[in-house]
Amino acid sequence: MPPTPIPGTHLDNPFVGATWYVNPDWAANVLNQAQQTGGVLGQKMAKVAQYSTAVWLDRIGAITEGRGLQGHLDEALAQGANLITIVIYDLPNRDCAADASNGELLIAENGLQRYKTDYIDVIYNILAQPQYRDLRIVAIIEPDSLPNLVTNLSVPACAEADATGAYVQGIQYAIDTLHQLPNVYIYLDIAHSGWLGWSDNFQKAVTLYTQVVQGTADGFNSIDGFVTNVSNYTPLEEPYLPDSSLTIGGQPVRSAKFYEWNPYFDELDFAQALRQAFIQQGLPSSIGMLIDTSRNGWGGSSYGRSRPTAPSTNTTNVDVYVDESRVDRRYHRGNWCNQASGIGERPQASPVPGIDAYVWIKPPGESDGVSEPGIVDPVDPNKKFDRMCDPNGQNLYNSAYPTGALPNAPHAGRWFPEHFEILVQNAYPPIQP
Ligand code: BGC
């Protein structure tokens, strides 16, 4: 196990009063495209480069290759920043229910042990260096992993992650190790309302996460909160659908095809309800929620619609009412790959009580997955083509709907200029040049 903790203070909400790190590698992609684009659109793009995005440690190699973790921390200090967000993303059997972000470690090949010693311990040893003690380091823990244990146990790779305990043990090890540093702030990824909003999923998730946190060395005090909507597109609010039990033509709006009886339409309602549920389970009321708003703005127009400005006036057909009222323009809420949305709220601390911050975890402009089969990423050959990223395919969970994925996409994490342009054009709130 790693060495003794450094004494220091741990804040309730690390984002308050912080100067946030801007990843220069991501900003360079943004500024390069801004320059090539020019004009008013180019000016808007350039504005985006000033915001903080998370640094994804998506392979063991990412800790040291290129700028590397140490390089990012040093650069944060050089910028005069005191807050940096990293994403811990390398569990064995990673992305078990999809293909686009499959990882390098496998449970069957000693992956859990390698995760601990070659990944988490290495990260810890860098973060623990005394020159970083005044940096508030926000650690986002393992996007999609525990949510896959809630809903996707029919997929063999997820069933293996569940049966072996590898996801839970890996996450508990990550928490126990990183929590020894008082300047590290831990937020567990907890999907989004369009995934865990149904009450059976919601309950199962609260039970599972409570057990995971309770099983860590410091129990309920070992985490700072949860983060929703990482890399997803679900809006913060559905301003014209504030009440999911409203009836139209005798039917509740949540029974509309788009919501499939899910009572949670947006991330603010979902995140607040989760926070209350965890406090009820015994977590301290100091826990706060983060919401990834990097791509959940729905301004401009796409998928043949533009953003509504008022609720629908239809009084008889619940599907028409919902489709004319919703700001989320996706064909289906399960569509997760390269959607034609917009940049959402800019990163900011304590936007409303209970929410520690709006954050940009997924760097806007980086792909969710390659749009055609047969292309190998030389740096990360484990990433694969997922049919949810096929622009000509149908949604795998409900074949009545297209994927809505943009064409011409590179592998997950690589710069995707066409997507970035759409995200800027459809930003909501709009980006001023
Ligand atoms: C990819 C990572 C990437 C991250 C941020 C994930 O989908 O798998 O490689 O770093 O997105 O773009």
Tab-separated table of C-alpha atoms and ligand atoms in Angstrom:
chain	number	residue	atom	x	y	z
A	1	MET	CA	0.000	0.000	0.000
A	2	PRO	CA	1.097	3.564	-0.661
A	3	PRO	CA	2.817	5.685	2.008
A	4	THR	CA	1.502	7.979	4.718
A	5	PRO	CA	-0.916	10.805	3.919
A	6	ILE	CA	0.115	14.420	3.731
A	7	PRO	CA	-1.647	16.560	6.316
A	8	GLY	CA	-3.946	19.221	4.882
A	9	THR	CA	-7.449	20.507	4.676
A	10	HIS	CA	-10.286	18.968	2.794
A	11	LEU	CA	-12.923	21.423	1.577
A	12	ASP	CA	-16.642	20.762	1.382
A	13	ASN	CA	-16.833	21.982	-2.217
A	14	PRO	CA	-13.431	22.217	-3.936
A	15	PHE	CA	-14.802	24.193	-6.872
A	16	VAL	CA	-15.716	27.260	-4.822
A	17	GLY	CA	-13.199	30.036	-5.338
A	18	ALA	CA	-10.923	27.818	-7.413
A	19	THR	CA	-8.884	28.666	-10.493
A	20	TRP	CA	-9.523	25.798	-12.892
A	21	TYR	CA	-6.830	24.174	-15.024
A	22	VAL	CA	-7.129	24.442	-18.806
A	23	ASN	CA	-5.654	21.442	-20.639
A	24	PRO	CA	-3.352	23.044	-23.238
A	25	ASP	CA	-3.395	19.975	-25.482
A	26	TRP	CA	-7.165	20.079	-25.812
A	27	ALA	CA	-7.146	23.883	-26.115
A	28	ALA	CA	-4.623	23.605	-28.954
A	29	ASN	CA	-7.061	21.435	-30.933
A	30	VAL	CA	-9.781	23.984	-30.326
A	31	LEU	CA	-7.656	26.992	-31.269
A	32	ASN	CA	-6.250	25.294	-34.334
A	33	GLN	CA	-9.746	24.614	-35.625
A	34	ALA	CA	-10.851	28.128	-34.678
A	35	GLN	CA	-8.047	29.590	-36.751
A	36	GLN	CA	-8.756	27.376	-39.747
A	37	THR	CA	-12.457	28.200	-39.564
A	38	GLY	CA	-12.100	31.949	-39.124
A	39	GLY	CA	-14.999	34.417	-39.169
A	40	VAL	CA	-17.613	34.653	-36.446
A	41	LEU	CA	-17.762	30.880	-36.006
A	42	GLY	CA	-13.996	30.777	-35.540
A	43	GLN	CA	-14.258	33.498	-32.895
A	44	LYS	CA	-16.883	31.486	-31.041
A	45	MET	CA	-14.703	28.384	-31.217
A	46	ALA	CA	-11.749	30.290	-29.811
A	47	LYS	CA	-13.874	31.300	-26.807
A	48	VAL	CA	-14.329	27.649	-25.894
A	49	ALA	CA	-10.581	27.151	-25.462
A	50	GLN	CA	-10.540	29.112	-22.203
A	51	TYR	CA	-12.581	26.531	-20.285
A	52	SER	CA	-11.452	23.700	-18.084
A	53	THR	CA	-11.893	20.117	-19.278
A	54	ALA	CA	-10.960	16.900	-17.534
A	55	VAL	CA	-7.782	14.939	-18.181
A	56	TRP	CA	-8.658	11.316	-18.946
A	57	LEU	CA	-6.194	8.685	-17.746
A	58	ASP	CA	-7.613	6.089	-20.089
A	59	ARG	CA	-4.632	3.705	-20.225
A	60	ILE	CA	-1.646	2.902	-18.055
A	61	GLY	CA	0.427	4.536	-20.794
A	62	ALA	CA	-1.547	7.785	-20.526
A	63	ILE	CA	-0.082	8.335	-17.059
A	64	THR	CA	3.378	8.889	-18.508
A	65	GLU	CA	3.165	9.235	-22.309
A	66	GLY	CA	2.860	12.614	-23.974
A	67	ARG	CA	2.395	15.335	-21.389
A	68	GLY	CA	1.480	12.677	-18.834
A	69	LEU	CA	-0.090	13.176	-15.434
A	70	GLN	CA	2.948	14.827	-13.909
A	71	GLY	CA	3.138	17.203	-16.874
A	72	HIS	CA	-0.491	18.211	-16.419
A	73	LEU	CA	-0.006	18.841	-12.702
A	74	ASP	CA	3.125	20.908	-13.355
A	75	GLU	CA	1.313	22.856	-16.052
A	76	ALA	CA	-1.573	23.495	-13.665
A	77	LEU	CA	0.883	25.014	-11.192
A	78	ALA	CA	2.490	27.024	-14.002
A	79	GLN	CA	-0.938	28.385	-14.951
A	80	GLY	CA	-1.520	29.454	-11.370
A	81	ALA	CA	-4.478	27.081	-11.254
A	82	ASN	CA	-5.424	25.303	-8.048
A	83	LEU	CA	-8.010	22.817	-9.352
A	84	ILE	CA	-7.549	20.026	-11.866
A	85	THR	CA	-9.975	17.256	-12.778
A	86	ILE	CA	-8.767	13.794	-13.744
A	87	VAL	CA	-10.796	10.811	-14.878
A	88	ILE	CA	-9.878	7.389	-13.526
A	89	TYR	CA	-10.862	5.116	-16.410
A	90	ASP	CA	-9.093	1.794	-16.779
A	91	LEU	CA	-11.013	-0.905	-14.901
A	92	PRO	CA	-10.542	-4.419	-16.254
A	93	ASN	CA	-13.364	-5.280	-18.716
A	94	ARG	CA	-13.914	-1.563	-19.189
A	95	ASP	CA	-16.980	-0.388	-21.118
A	96	CYS	CA	-18.390	-3.893	-20.744
A	97	ALA	CA	-21.719	-3.234	-22.470
A	98	ALA	CA	-20.302	-1.449	-25.515
A	99	ASP	CA	-17.274	-1.620	-27.810
A	100	ALA	CA	-16.180	1.946	-28.511
A	101	SER	CA	-14.097	2.381	-25.342
A	102	ASN	CA	-13.066	-1.162	-24.506
A	103	GLY	CA	-9.931	-1.015	-22.382
A	104	GLU	CA	-6.543	-2.665	-22.148
A	105	LEU	CA	-7.154	-4.790	-19.026
A	106	LEU	CA	-9.163	-8.002	-18.791
A	107	ILE	CA	-10.405	-9.667	-15.643
A	108	ALA	CA	-9.411	-13.062	-17.029
A	109	GLU	CA	-5.839	-11.833	-17.546
A	110	ASN	CA	-5.107	-10.654	-14.012
A	111	GLY	CA	-6.578	-7.258	-14.870
A	112	LEU	CA	-7.728	-6.331	-11.359
A	113	GLN	CA	-4.261	-6.790	-9.908
A	114	ARG	CA	-2.700	-4.809	-12.745
A	115	TYR	CA	-5.299	-2.081	-12.253
A	116	LYS	CA	-4.213	-1.748	-8.635
A	117	THR	CA	-0.455	-1.892	-8.997
A	118	ASP	CA	0.236	-0.597	-12.514
A	119	TYR	CA	-2.480	2.039	-12.632
A	120	ILE	CA	-3.952	3.273	-9.320
A	121	ASP	CA	-0.727	3.026	-7.298
A	122	VAL	CA	1.228	4.788	-10.037
A	123	ILE	CA	-1.307	7.620	-10.129
A	124	TYR	CA	-1.242	7.849	-6.343
A	125	ASN	CA	2.539	8.135	-6.241
A	126	ILE	CA	2.434	11.077	-8.619
A	127	LEU	CA	-0.445	12.871	-6.890
A	128	ALA	CA	1.201	12.388	-3.492
A	129	GLN	CA	4.273	14.460	-4.360
A	130	PRO	CA	4.533	17.401	-1.985
A	131	GLN	CA	4.656	20.079	-4.708
A	132	TYR	CA	1.030	19.239	-5.570
A	133	ARG	CA	-0.387	19.447	-2.061
A	134	ASP	CA	-2.119	22.783	-2.684
A	135	LEU	CA	-3.759	21.622	-5.896
A	136	ARG	CA	-7.350	20.513	-5.451
A	137	ILE	CA	-7.404	17.318	-7.466
A	138	VAL	CA	-10.877	16.171	-8.464
A	139	ALA	CA	-10.998	12.492	-9.361
A	140	ILE	CA	-13.943	11.242	-11.438
A	141	ILE	CA	-14.202	7.531	-10.823
A	142	GLU	CA	-14.814	5.066	-13.626
A	143	PRO	CA	-17.565	6.270	-15.969
A	144	ASP	CA	-20.293	3.717	-16.799
A	145	SER	CA	-18.884	0.907	-14.650
A	146	LEU	CA	-21.309	0.518	-11.717
A	147	PRO	CA	-24.266	1.577	-13.914
A	148	ASN	CA	-23.451	-1.390	-16.137
A	149	LEU	CA	-23.762	-3.627	-13.075
A	150	VAL	CA	-27.227	-2.187	-12.480
A	151	THR	CA	-28.657	-2.766	-15.944
A	152	ASN	CA	-26.378	-4.805	-18.196
A	153	LEU	CA	-25.712	-8.126	-16.481
A	154	SER	CA	-26.994	-9.971	-19.540
A	155	VAL	CA	-23.806	-8.914	-21.334
A	156	PRO	CA	-21.076	-11.530	-20.602
A	157	ALA	CA	-18.260	-9.019	-19.937
A	158	CYS	CA	-20.498	-7.179	-17.426
A	159	ALA	CA	-21.649	-10.435	-15.817
A	160	GLU	CA	-17.985	-11.351	-15.332
A	161	ALA	CA	-17.269	-7.937	-13.791
A	162	ASP	CA	-20.149	-8.545	-11.405
A	163	ALA	CA	-19.511	-12.197	-10.532
A	164	THR	CA	-15.798	-11.695	-9.863
A	165	GLY	CA	-16.348	-8.477	-7.923
A	166	ALA	CA	-13.698	-6.828	-10.093
A	167	TYR	CA	-15.536	-3.534	-10.683
A	168	VAL	CA	-16.513	-3.098	-7.040
A	169	GLN	CA	-13.084	-4.103	-5.707
A	170	GLY	CA	-11.279	-1.951	-8.260
A	171	ILE	CA	-13.377	1.083	-7.396
A	172	GLN	CA	-12.997	0.518	-3.660
A	173	TYR	CA	-9.240	0.243	-4.115
A	174	ALA	CA	-9.173	3.461	-6.136
A	175	ILE	CA	-11.199	5.250	-3.450
A	176	ASP	CA	-9.168	3.907	-0.530
A	177	THR	CA	-5.893	4.780	-2.194
A	178	LEU	CA	-6.745	8.255	-3.465
A	179	HIS	CA	-8.733	9.240	-0.369
A	180	GLN	CA	-5.529	9.106	1.657
A	181	LEU	CA	-4.612	12.419	0.071
A	182	PRO	CA	-6.614	15.240	1.659
A	183	ASN	CA	-6.346	17.349	-1.499
A	184	VAL	CA	-8.039	14.687	-3.640
A	185	TYR	CA	-11.810	14.975	-4.086
A	186	ILE	CA	-13.643	11.847	-5.148
A	187	TYR	CA	-16.826	11.806	-7.228
A	188	LEU	CA	-18.301	8.509	-8.418
A	189	ASP	CA	-19.803	8.399	-11.884
A	190	ILE	CA	-23.511	7.547	-11.721
A	191	ALA	CA	-24.712	7.605	-15.344
A	192	HIS	CA	-27.581	9.911	-16.270
A	193	SER	CA	-31.346	10.194	-15.961
A	194	GLY	CA	-32.005	8.420	-19.267
A	195	TRP	CA	-30.204	5.341	-17.934
A	196	LEU	CA	-30.928	5.041	-14.218
A	197	GLY	CA	-34.067	7.199	-13.944
A	198	TRP	CA	-36.654	4.393	-13.849
A	199	SER	CA	-37.475	3.680	-10.228
A	200	ASP	CA	-36.244	0.076	-10.225
A	201	ASN	CA	-32.884	1.119	-11.726
A	202	PHE	CA	-32.718	4.120	-9.417
A	203	GLN	CA	-33.267	2.004	-6.310
A	204	LYS	CA	-30.812	-0.675	-7.385
A	205	ALA	CA	-28.200	1.986	-8.104
A	206	VAL	CA	-28.634	3.669	-4.721
A	207	THR	CA	-28.315	0.300	-2.971
A	208	LEU	CA	-25.241	-0.744	-4.949
A	209	TYR	CA	-23.375	2.556	-4.592
A	210	THR	CA	-24.210	2.736	-0.889
A	211	GLN	CA	-22.713	-0.722	-0.384
A	212	VAL	CA	-19.627	0.153	-2.413
A	213	VAL	CA	-18.967	3.320	-0.396
A	214	GLN	CA	-19.812	1.664	2.914
A	215	GLY	CA	-17.247	-1.022	2.127
A	216	THR	CA	-14.351	1.439	1.828
A	217	ALA	CA	-11.905	2.082	4.664
A	218	ASP	CA	-13.405	5.462	5.563
A	219	GLY	CA	-16.970	4.429	4.727
A	220	PHE	CA	-19.414	7.215	3.948
A	221	ASN	CA	-16.712	9.822	4.523
A	222	SER	CA	-14.493	8.585	1.737
A	223	ILE	CA	-16.236	10.313	-1.159
A	224	ASP	CA	-17.255	13.878	-1.915
A	225	GLY	CA	-20.205	13.079	-4.128
A	226	PHE	CA	-21.364	11.806	-7.486
A	227	VAL	CA	-21.213	12.974	-11.084
A	228	THR	CA	-23.996	12.525	-13.626
A	229	ASN	CA	-24.149	12.790	-17.411
A	230	VAL	CA	-20.458	12.095	-18.059
A	231	SER	CA	-19.985	12.066	-21.850
A	232	ASN	CA	-23.764	12.090	-22.273
A	233	TYR	CA	-26.182	14.528	-23.851
A	234	THR	CA	-29.091	14.702	-21.414
A	235	PRO	CA	-30.127	18.318	-20.760
A	236	LEU	CA	-29.888	19.981	-17.376
A	237	GLU	CA	-33.532	20.928	-17.557
A	238	GLU	CA	-36.533	20.343	-19.774
A	239	PRO	CA	-37.974	23.818	-19.303
A	240	TYR	CA	-41.267	23.012	-21.058
A	241	LEU	CA	-41.749	19.626	-19.401
A	242	PRO	CA	-41.286	20.474	-15.726
A	243	ASP	CA	-43.761	17.881	-14.455
A	244	SER	CA	-43.451	14.272	-15.616
A	245	SER	CA	-46.905	13.392	-14.274
A	246	LEU	CA	-48.773	16.041	-16.259
A	247	THR	CA	-51.419	14.353	-18.416
A	248	ILE	CA	-52.147	15.064	-22.064
A	249	GLY	CA	-55.151	13.345	-23.627
A	250	GLY	CA	-55.465	11.321	-20.414
A	251	GLN	CA	-51.864	10.023	-20.577
A	252	PRO	CA	-48.982	11.120	-18.315
A	253	VAL	CA	-46.185	12.760	-20.306
A	254	ARG	CA	-43.723	10.234	-18.928
A	255	SER	CA	-45.643	7.534	-20.821
A	256	ALA	CA	-44.629	9.158	-24.126
A	257	LYS	CA	-42.423	7.045	-26.387
A	258	PHE	CA	-39.459	9.329	-25.776
A	259	TYR	CA	-39.542	8.860	-21.998
A	260	GLU	CA	-40.754	5.244	-21.855
A	261	TRP	CA	-42.318	5.837	-18.409
A	262	ASN	CA	-39.022	7.121	-16.966
A	263	PRO	CA	-40.069	9.864	-14.505
A	264	TYR	CA	-36.742	11.739	-14.771
A	265	PHE	CA	-36.463	13.901	-17.873
A	266	ASP	CA	-33.382	15.897	-16.991
A	267	GLU	CA	-30.188	15.936	-14.994
A	268	LEU	CA	-30.995	18.523	-12.357
A	269	ASP	CA	-34.038	16.626	-11.116
A	270	PHE	CA	-32.172	13.314	-11.308
A	271	ALA	CA	-29.019	14.560	-9.557
A	272	GLN	CA	-30.950	16.217	-6.756
A	273	ALA	CA	-33.100	13.128	-6.198
A	274	LEU	CA	-30.011	10.922	-6.068
A	275	ARG	CA	-28.357	13.219	-3.557
A	276	GLN	CA	-31.405	13.075	-1.289
A	277	ALA	CA	-31.585	9.297	-1.619
A	278	PHE	CA	-27.932	8.910	-0.613
A	279	ILE	CA	-28.336	11.239	2.352
A	280	GLN	CA	-31.255	9.087	3.416
A	281	GLN	CA	-28.984	6.045	3.221
A	282	GLY	CA	-26.641	7.720	5.682
A	283	LEU	CA	-24.170	9.603	3.514
A	284	PRO	CA	-23.282	13.008	4.937
A	285	SER	CA	-25.303	15.990	3.728
A	286	SER	CA	-22.006	17.558	2.681
A	287	ILE	CA	-21.980	15.351	-0.441
A	288	GLY	CA	-22.456	17.330	-3.634
A	289	MET	CA	-23.277	16.476	-7.204
A	290	LEU	CA	-21.440	17.325	-10.397
A	291	ILE	CA	-23.097	17.385	-13.810
A	292	ASP	CA	-21.166	17.115	-17.068
A	293	THR	CA	-22.560	19.945	-19.190
A	294	SER	CA	-19.958	19.820	-21.946
A	295	ARG	CA	-22.398	18.629	-24.598
A	296	ASN	CA	-25.908	18.830	-23.150
A	297	GLY	CA	-26.918	22.211	-24.551
A	298	TRP	CA	-29.628	21.961	-27.154
A	299	GLY	CA	-29.663	25.285	-28.985
A	300	GLY	CA	-29.570	25.796	-32.726
A	301	SER	CA	-31.091	23.013	-34.781
A	302	SER	CA	-30.366	19.408	-35.675
A	303	TYR	CA	-32.299	16.232	-36.484
A	304	GLY	CA	-34.833	18.355	-38.354
A	305	ARG	CA	-35.886	20.386	-35.324
A	306	SER	CA	-34.892	23.526	-33.537
A	307	ARG	CA	-35.085	24.330	-29.855
A	308	PRO	CA	-38.704	24.966	-28.778
A	309	THR	CA	-39.514	28.281	-27.120
A	310	ALA	CA	-42.760	27.227	-25.413
A	311	PRO	CA	-44.617	24.032	-24.515
A	312	SER	CA	-46.580	22.326	-27.276
A	313	THR	CA	-50.192	23.433	-27.718
A	314	ASN	CA	-51.336	19.928	-28.647
A	315	THR	CA	-53.930	18.702	-26.126
A	316	THR	CA	-54.705	15.198	-27.397
A	317	ASN	CA	-51.537	13.292	-28.310
A	318	VAL	CA	-48.920	12.769	-25.625
A	319	ASP	CA	-46.174	11.855	-28.109
A	320	VAL	CA	-46.726	14.949	-30.199
A	321	TYR	CA	-46.867	17.027	-27.029
A	322	VAL	CA	-43.566	15.657	-25.751
A	323	ASP	CA	-41.795	15.847	-29.104
A	324	GLU	CA	-42.843	19.474	-29.583
A	325	SER	CA	-41.924	20.458	-26.032
A	326	ARG	CA	-38.622	18.724	-25.359
A	327	VAL	CA	-35.270	20.432	-25.891
A	328	ASP	CA	-33.436	17.068	-26.113
A	329	ARG	CA	-33.652	16.431	-29.854
A	330	ARG	CA	-32.191	12.933	-29.941
A	331	TYR	CA	-34.166	10.251	-31.774
A	332	HIS	CA	-33.935	8.119	-28.644
A	333	ARG	CA	-32.579	8.835	-25.154
A	334	GLY	CA	-30.331	5.799	-25.385
A	335	ASN	CA	-28.359	7.376	-28.250
A	336	TRP	CA	-24.942	8.066	-26.779
A	337	CYS	CA	-22.532	8.256	-29.685
A	338	ASN	CA	-21.516	11.495	-31.430
A	339	GLN	CA	-24.864	13.276	-31.193
A	340	ALA	CA	-25.573	16.615	-32.897
A	341	SER	CA	-26.165	18.491	-29.643
A	342	GLY	CA	-24.486	21.655	-28.406
A	343	ILE	CA	-22.109	22.749	-25.687
A	344	GLY	CA	-24.056	23.277	-22.452
A	345	GLU	CA	-23.582	25.488	-19.402
A	346	ARG	CA	-20.027	26.710	-18.956
A	347	PRO	CA	-18.091	25.144	-16.076
A	348	GLN	CA	-19.053	26.861	-12.827
A	349	ALA	CA	-19.071	26.267	-9.070
A	350	SER	CA	-22.262	25.853	-6.983
A	351	PRO	CA	-24.779	26.803	-9.687
A	352	VAL	CA	-27.623	25.703	-7.372
A	353	PRO	CA	-27.691	24.225	-3.845
A	354	GLY	CA	-26.681	20.553	-3.773
A	355	ILE	CA	-24.740	20.797	-7.033
A	356	ASP	CA	-21.024	21.331	-6.386
A	357	ALA	CA	-20.374	22.324	-10.001
A	358	TYR	CA	-21.191	22.069	-13.653
A	359	VAL	CA	-18.093	20.550	-15.201
A	360	TRP	CA	-16.816	19.597	-18.641
A	361	ILE	CA	-15.681	16.037	-18.142
A	362	LYS	CA	-15.953	14.974	-21.784
A	363	PRO	CA	-13.801	17.479	-23.674
A	364	PRO	CA	-16.067	18.876	-26.409
A	365	GLY	CA	-14.719	17.911	-29.821
A	366	GLU	CA	-13.424	14.493	-28.774
A	367	SER	CA	-15.163	11.552	-30.411
A	368	ASP	CA	-17.321	8.988	-28.590
A	369	GLY	CA	-16.352	6.228	-30.978
A	370	VAL	CA	-15.329	5.426	-34.543
A	371	SER	CA	-18.159	5.521	-37.089
A	372	GLU	CA	-17.057	2.604	-39.262
A	373	PRO	CA	-15.593	-0.853	-38.733
A	374	GLY	CA	-12.107	-1.967	-39.732
A	375	ILE	CA	-10.084	1.021	-38.499
A	376	VAL	CA	-7.495	0.321	-35.799
A	377	ASP	CA	-6.291	3.032	-33.430
A	378	PRO	CA	-2.519	2.449	-33.311
A	379	VAL	CA	-2.170	3.862	-29.799
A	380	ASP	CA	-5.157	2.054	-28.371
A	381	PRO	CA	-6.053	-1.023	-30.430
A	382	ASN	CA	-8.650	-2.129	-27.879
A	383	LYS	CA	-11.088	0.525	-29.013
A	384	LYS	CA	-13.569	-0.855	-31.462
A	385	PHE	CA	-16.411	0.056	-33.734
A	386	ASP	CA	-19.717	0.052	-31.853
A	387	ARG	CA	-22.912	-0.095	-33.887
A	388	MET	CA	-24.345	2.783	-31.835
A	389	CYS	CA	-21.732	4.919	-33.629
A	390	ASP	CA	-22.844	3.800	-37.089
A	391	PRO	CA	-24.495	6.825	-38.728
A	392	ASN	CA	-26.583	4.502	-40.892
A	393	GLY	CA	-27.563	2.107	-38.125
A	394	GLN	CA	-30.524	1.747	-35.786
A	395	ASN	CA	-30.464	2.095	-32.014
A	396	LEU	CA	-29.472	-1.301	-30.577
A	397	TYR	CA	-31.964	-1.095	-27.713
A	398	ASN	CA	-34.913	0.027	-29.805
A	399	SER	CA	-34.552	-0.617	-33.501
A	400	ALA	CA	-37.391	1.769	-34.329
A	401	TYR	CA	-34.945	4.672	-34.058
A	402	PRO	CA	-31.741	5.633	-35.880
A	403	THR	CA	-28.537	6.065	-33.878
A	404	GLY	CA	-28.282	9.748	-34.769
A	405	ALA	CA	-24.482	9.326	-34.758
A	406	LEU	CA	-22.494	11.706	-36.949
A	407	PRO	CA	-20.527	10.250	-39.877
A	408	ASN	CA	-16.764	10.411	-40.364
A	409	ALA	CA	-15.905	9.985	-36.680
A	410	PRO	CA	-12.449	8.888	-35.506
A	411	HIS	CA	-11.868	6.573	-32.525
A	412	ALA	CA	-13.101	7.529	-29.048
A	413	GLY	CA	-11.067	10.354	-27.572
A	414	ARG	CA	-9.635	11.590	-30.884
A	415	TRP	CA	-10.355	15.037	-32.246
A	416	PHE	CA	-13.509	15.139	-34.365
A	417	PRO	CA	-13.701	18.536	-36.082
A	418	GLU	CA	-17.166	18.133	-37.609
A	419	HIS	CA	-18.590	17.341	-34.187
A	420	PHE	CA	-16.839	20.266	-32.542
A	421	GLU	CA	-18.279	22.667	-35.118
A	422	ILE	CA	-21.829	21.440	-34.496
A	423	LEU	CA	-21.353	21.588	-30.725
A	424	VAL	CA	-20.320	25.232	-30.982
A	425	GLN	CA	-23.143	26.128	-33.358
A	426	ASN	CA	-25.768	24.451	-31.181
A	427	ALA	CA	-24.405	25.680	-27.866
A	428	TYR	CA	-26.988	26.587	-25.253
A	429	PRO	CA	-26.548	29.059	-23.672
A	430	PRO	CA	-25.159	30.367	-26.988
A	431	ILE	CA	-21.478	31.240	-27.189
A	432	GLN	CA	-20.869	34.911	-27.886
A	433	PRO	CA	-18.074	35.635	-30.387
B	1	BGC	C1	-12.413	7.498	-24.520
B	1	BGC	C2	-11.138	8.008	-23.907
B	1	BGC	C3	-11.081	9.511	-24.000
B	1	BGC	C4	-12.326	10.108	-23.386
B	1	BGC	C5	-12.364	11.606	-23.532
B	1	BGC	C6	-13.586	8.163	-23.891
B	1	BGC	O1	-14.740	7.786	-24.563
B	1	BGC	O2	-12.479	6.109	-24.376
B	1	BGC	O3	-10.045	7.469	-24.590
B	1	BGC	O4	-9.935	10.006	-23.362
B	1	BGC	O5	-13.468	9.572	-24.012
B	1	BGC	O6	-12.511	12.013	-24.839
